[in-house]
Short mmCIF file of C-alpha atoms in Angstrom, two decimals:
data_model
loop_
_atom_site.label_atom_id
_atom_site.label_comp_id
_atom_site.label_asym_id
_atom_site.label_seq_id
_atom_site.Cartn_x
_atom_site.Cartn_y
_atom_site.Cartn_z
CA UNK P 1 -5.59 28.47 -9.22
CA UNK P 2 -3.33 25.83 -6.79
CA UNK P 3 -4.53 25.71 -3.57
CA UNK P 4 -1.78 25.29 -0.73
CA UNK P 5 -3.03 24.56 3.21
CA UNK P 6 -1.12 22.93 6.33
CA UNK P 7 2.05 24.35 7.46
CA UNK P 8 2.91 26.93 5.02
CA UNK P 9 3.66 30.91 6.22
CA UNK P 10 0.45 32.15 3.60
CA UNK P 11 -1.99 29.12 2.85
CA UNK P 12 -4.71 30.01 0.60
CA UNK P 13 -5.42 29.69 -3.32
CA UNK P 14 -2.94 31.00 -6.38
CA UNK P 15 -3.64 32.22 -9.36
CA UNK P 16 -0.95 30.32 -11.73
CA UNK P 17 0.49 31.28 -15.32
CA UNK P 18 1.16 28.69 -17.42
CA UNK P 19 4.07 26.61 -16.59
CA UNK P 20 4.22 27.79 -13.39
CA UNK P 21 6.82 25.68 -11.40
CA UNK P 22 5.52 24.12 -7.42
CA UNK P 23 8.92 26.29 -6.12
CA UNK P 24 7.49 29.83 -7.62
CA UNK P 25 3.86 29.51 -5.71
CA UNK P 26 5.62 28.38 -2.97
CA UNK P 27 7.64 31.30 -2.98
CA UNK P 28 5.09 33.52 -2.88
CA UNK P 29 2.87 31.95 -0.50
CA UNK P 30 6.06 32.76 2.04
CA UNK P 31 7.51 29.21 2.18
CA UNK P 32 7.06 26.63 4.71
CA UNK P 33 5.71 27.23 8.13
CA UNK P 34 8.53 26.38 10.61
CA UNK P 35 6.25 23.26 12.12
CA UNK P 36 5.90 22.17 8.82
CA UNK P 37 7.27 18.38 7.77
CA UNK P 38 8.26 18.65 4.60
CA UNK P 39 8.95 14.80 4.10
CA UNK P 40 5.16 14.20 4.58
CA UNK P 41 3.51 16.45 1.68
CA UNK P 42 1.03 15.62 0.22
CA UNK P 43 0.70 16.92 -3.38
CA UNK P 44 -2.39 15.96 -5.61
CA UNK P 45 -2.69 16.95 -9.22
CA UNK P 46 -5.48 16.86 -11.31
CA UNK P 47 -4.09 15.21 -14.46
CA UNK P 48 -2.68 12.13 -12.29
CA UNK P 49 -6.03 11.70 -10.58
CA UNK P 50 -8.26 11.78 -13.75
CA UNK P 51 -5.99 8.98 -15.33
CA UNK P 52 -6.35 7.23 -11.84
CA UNK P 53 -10.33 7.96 -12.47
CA UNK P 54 -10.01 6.28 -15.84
CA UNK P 55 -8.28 2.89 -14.80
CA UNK P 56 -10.75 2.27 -12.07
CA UNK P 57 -13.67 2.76 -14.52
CA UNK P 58 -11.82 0.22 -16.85
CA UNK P 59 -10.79 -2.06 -13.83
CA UNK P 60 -14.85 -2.11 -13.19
CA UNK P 61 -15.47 -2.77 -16.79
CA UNK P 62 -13.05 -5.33 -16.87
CA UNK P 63 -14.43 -7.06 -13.82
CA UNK P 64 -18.10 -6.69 -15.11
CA UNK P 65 -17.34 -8.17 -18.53
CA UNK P 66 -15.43 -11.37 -16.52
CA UNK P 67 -18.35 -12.25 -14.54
CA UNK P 68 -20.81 -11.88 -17.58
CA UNK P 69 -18.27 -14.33 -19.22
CA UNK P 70 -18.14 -16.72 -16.60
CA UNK P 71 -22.23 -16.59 -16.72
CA UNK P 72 -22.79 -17.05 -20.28
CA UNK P 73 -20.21 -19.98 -20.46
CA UNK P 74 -21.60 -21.49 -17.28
CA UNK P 75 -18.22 -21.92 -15.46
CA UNK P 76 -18.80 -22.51 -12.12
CA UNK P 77 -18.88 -20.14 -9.44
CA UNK P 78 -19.46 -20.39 -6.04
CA UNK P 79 -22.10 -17.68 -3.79
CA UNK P 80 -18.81 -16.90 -2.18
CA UNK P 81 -17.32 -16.10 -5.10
CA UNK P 82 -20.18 -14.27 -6.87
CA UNK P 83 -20.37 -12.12 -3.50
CA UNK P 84 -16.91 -11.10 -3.67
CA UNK P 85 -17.52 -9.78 -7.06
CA UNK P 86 -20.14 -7.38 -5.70
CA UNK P 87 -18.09 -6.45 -2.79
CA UNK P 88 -15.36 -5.30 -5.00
CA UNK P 89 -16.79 -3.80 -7.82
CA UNK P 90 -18.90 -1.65 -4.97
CA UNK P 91 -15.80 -0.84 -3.07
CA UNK P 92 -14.21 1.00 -6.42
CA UNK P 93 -17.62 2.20 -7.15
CA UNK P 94 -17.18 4.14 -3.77
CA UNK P 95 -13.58 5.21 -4.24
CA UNK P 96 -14.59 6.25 -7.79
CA UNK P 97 -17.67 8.74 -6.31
CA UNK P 98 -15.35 9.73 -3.90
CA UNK P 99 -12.90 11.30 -6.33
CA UNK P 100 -9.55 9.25 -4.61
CA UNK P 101 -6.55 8.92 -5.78
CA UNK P 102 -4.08 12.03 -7.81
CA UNK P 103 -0.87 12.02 -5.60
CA UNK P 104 2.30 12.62 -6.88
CA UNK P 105 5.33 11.44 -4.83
CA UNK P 106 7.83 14.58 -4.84
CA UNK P 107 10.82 15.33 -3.50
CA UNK P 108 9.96 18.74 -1.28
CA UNK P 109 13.15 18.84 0.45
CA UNK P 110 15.22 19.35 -2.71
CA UNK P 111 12.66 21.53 -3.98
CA UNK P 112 13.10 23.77 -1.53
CA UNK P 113 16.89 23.29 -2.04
CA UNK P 114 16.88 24.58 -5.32
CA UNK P 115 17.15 21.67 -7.22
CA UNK P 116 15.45 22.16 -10.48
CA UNK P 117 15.41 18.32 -11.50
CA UNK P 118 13.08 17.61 -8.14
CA UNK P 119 10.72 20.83 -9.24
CA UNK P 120 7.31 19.98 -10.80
CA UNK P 121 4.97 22.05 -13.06
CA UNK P 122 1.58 22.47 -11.83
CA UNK P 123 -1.96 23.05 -13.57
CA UNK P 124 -4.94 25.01 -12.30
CA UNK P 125 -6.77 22.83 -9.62
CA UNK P 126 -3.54 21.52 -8.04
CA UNK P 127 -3.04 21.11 -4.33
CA UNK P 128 -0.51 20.88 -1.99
CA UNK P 129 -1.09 20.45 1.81
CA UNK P 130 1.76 20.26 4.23
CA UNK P 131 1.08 18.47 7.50
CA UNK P 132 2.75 19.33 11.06
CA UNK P 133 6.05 17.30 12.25
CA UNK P 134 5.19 13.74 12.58
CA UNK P 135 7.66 12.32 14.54
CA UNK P 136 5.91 8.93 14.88
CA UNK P 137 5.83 5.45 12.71
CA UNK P 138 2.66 4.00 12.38
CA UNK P 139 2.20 -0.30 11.97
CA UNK P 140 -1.12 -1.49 9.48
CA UNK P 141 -1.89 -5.15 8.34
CA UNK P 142 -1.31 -8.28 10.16
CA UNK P 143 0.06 -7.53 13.49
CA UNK P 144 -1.42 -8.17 16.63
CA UNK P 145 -2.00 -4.89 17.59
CA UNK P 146 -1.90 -2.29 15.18
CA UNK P 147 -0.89 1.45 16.10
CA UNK P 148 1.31 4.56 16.02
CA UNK P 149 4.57 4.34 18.15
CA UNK P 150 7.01 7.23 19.20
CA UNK P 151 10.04 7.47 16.59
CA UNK P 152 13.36 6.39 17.76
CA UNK P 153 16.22 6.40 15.40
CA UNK P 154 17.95 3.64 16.85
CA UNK P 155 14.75 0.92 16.55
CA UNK P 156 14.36 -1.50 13.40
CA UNK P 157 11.68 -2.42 11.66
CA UNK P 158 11.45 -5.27 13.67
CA UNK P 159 11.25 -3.47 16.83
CA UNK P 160 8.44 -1.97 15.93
CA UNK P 161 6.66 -5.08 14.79
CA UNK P 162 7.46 -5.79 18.60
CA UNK P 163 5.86 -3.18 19.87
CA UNK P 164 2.74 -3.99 17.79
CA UNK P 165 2.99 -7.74 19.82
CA UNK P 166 4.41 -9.55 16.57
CA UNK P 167 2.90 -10.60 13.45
CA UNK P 168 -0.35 -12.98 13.15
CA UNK P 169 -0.20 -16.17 11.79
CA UNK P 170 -1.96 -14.65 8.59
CA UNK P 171 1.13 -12.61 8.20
CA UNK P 172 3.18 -12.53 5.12
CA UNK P 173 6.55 -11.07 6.46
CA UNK P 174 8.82 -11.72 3.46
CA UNK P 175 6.29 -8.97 1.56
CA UNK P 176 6.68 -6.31 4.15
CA UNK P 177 7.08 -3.34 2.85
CA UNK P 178 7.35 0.45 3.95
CA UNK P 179 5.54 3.33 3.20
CA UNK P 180 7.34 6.44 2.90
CA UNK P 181 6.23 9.94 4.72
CA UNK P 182 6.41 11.47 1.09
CA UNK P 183 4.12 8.30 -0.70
CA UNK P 184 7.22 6.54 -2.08
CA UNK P 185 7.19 2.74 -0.84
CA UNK P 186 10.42 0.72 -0.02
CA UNK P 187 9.52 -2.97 0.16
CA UNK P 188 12.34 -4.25 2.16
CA UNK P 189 12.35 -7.78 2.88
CA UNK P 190 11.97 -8.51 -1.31
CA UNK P 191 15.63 -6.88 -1.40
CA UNK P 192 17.35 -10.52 -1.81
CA UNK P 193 19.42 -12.43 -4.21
CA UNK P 194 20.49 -15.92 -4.87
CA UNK P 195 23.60 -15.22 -2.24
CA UNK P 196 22.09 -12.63 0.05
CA UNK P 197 18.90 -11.57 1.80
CA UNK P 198 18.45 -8.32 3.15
CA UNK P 199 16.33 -8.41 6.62
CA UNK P 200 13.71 -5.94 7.66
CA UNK P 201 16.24 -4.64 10.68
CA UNK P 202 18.89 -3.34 7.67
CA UNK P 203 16.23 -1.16 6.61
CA UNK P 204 16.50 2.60 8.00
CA UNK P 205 12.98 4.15 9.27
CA UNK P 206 12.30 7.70 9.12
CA UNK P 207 9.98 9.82 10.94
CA UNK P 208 6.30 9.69 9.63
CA UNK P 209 6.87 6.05 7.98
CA UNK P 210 4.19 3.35 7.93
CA UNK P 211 5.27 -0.43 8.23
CA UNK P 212 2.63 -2.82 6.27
CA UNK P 213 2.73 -6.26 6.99
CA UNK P 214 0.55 -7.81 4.25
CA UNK P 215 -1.63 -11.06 4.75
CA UNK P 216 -0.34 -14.26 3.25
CA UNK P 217 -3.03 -15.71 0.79
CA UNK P 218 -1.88 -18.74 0.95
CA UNK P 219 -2.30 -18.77 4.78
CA UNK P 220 -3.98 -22.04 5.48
CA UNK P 221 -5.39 -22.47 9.41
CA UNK P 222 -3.73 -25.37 10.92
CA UNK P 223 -6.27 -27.86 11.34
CA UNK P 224 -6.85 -27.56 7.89
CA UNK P 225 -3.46 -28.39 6.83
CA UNK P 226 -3.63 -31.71 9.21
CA UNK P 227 -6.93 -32.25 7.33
CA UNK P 228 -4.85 -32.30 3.58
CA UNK P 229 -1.77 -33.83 4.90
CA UNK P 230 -4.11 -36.72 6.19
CA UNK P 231 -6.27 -36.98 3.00
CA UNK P 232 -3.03 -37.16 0.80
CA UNK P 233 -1.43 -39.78 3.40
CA UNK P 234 -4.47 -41.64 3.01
CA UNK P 235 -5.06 -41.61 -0.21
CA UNK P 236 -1.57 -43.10 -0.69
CA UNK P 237 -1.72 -46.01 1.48
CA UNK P 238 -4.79 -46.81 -0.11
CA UNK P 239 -3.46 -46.86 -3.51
CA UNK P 240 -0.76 -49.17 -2.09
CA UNK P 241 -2.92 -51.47 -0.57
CA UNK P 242 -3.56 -53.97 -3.16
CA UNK P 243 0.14 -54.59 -3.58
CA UNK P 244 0.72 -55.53 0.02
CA UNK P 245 -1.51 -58.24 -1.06
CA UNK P 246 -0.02 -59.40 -3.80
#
């Protein structure tokens, strides 16, 4: 059976034949409720999440086998380091327990349109959940203060990172990227070429959208810059100094 919930006229569970399309069950389950936001289902399939189940077991395999590596060849690692290791192999430990993961990005509007390129076939154990109108854009990552604002469809993307106070100084702005009310992801300030750059306010927002501003890894605090650009200053003069007294 596929189980539909949220906004739809009859939510419950249907019996499927095989290669039963998402349009027919939604057919018979009445349709769409008239609250319901289309743009923002959320449609998880079984097959997609068992592969997802599969490459985090091998991404914890992986991990395990580098840190036995690093062990047995006695390359050295720092506590820090070794820690880190835990922490990650525990935080996809969780998410594997947890059974995460199995969404397919689809296009509901043309679905319901008719178009059969945009329909997808669905398997027994299949969900689909439709979520009320969300006429709001929410702001994640490295902004000052994080939230959900009102939609407006005149404001940019960086009017929104204004309303969230700006971006840190961990902030990696030429990575931000938006994620779509359907799951798709548009990373718009990576839209550039060797003659043009495309800025985050040419980038059309939608209702339900996310804005992620990612943290720069290579974000050095500023004291410790002044610390490097002083080593490397005076390590130079010093490697000058005996020919001033030649």
């Amino acid at each position: 059976a596929v189980t539909l919930t949220g906004s739809v006229v009859f939510p419950g569970s249907y019996p499927i034949m095989p290669g039963e399309m998402l349009s027919d069950v939604l057919a018979r389950a009445g349709g769409i409720a008239e609250n319901g936001f289309i743009q923002g289902a959320v449609l998880i399939k079984v097959e997609a999440q068992k592969r997802e189940q599969a490459q985090l077991e091998s991404l914890i395999a992986s991990i395990q086998r580098n840190a036995l590596s690093q062990s047995q060849t006695r390359e050295q690692t720092s506590v820090a380091g070794t820690e880190d290791t835990k922490s990650n192999i525990e935080v996809l430990r969780e998410a594997l327990s947890q059974g995460l993961g199995g969404r397919v990005v689809i296009d509901l509007p043309g679905i319901l349109a008719g178009d059969p390129k945009a329909d997808i076939q669905l398997e027994a154990g299949d969900s689909l959940f439709v979520p009320q109108f969300n006429d709001t854009v929410s702001i994640l990552g490295e902004v000052r203060q994080p939230g959900t604002f009102q939609f407006e469809g005149d404001r940019s993307v960086a009017d929104y990172l204004d309303l969230a106070a700006g971006t840190t100084a961990r902030a990696d702005k030429r990575e931000t990227y938006v994620v779509r009310a359907d799951g798709s992801v548009d990373q718009i300030a990576a839209k550039r070429s060797l003659l043009s750059f495309t800025s985050a306010q040419d980038v059309a927002l939608q209702p339900g959208d996310t804005i992620v501003v990612p943290v720069n890894e290579e974000y050095q605090p500023v004291l410790a810059r002044y610390k490097e650009v002083s080593t490397v200053v005076f390590q130079s003069v010093a490697s000058l100094y005996p020919l001033f007294r030649l």
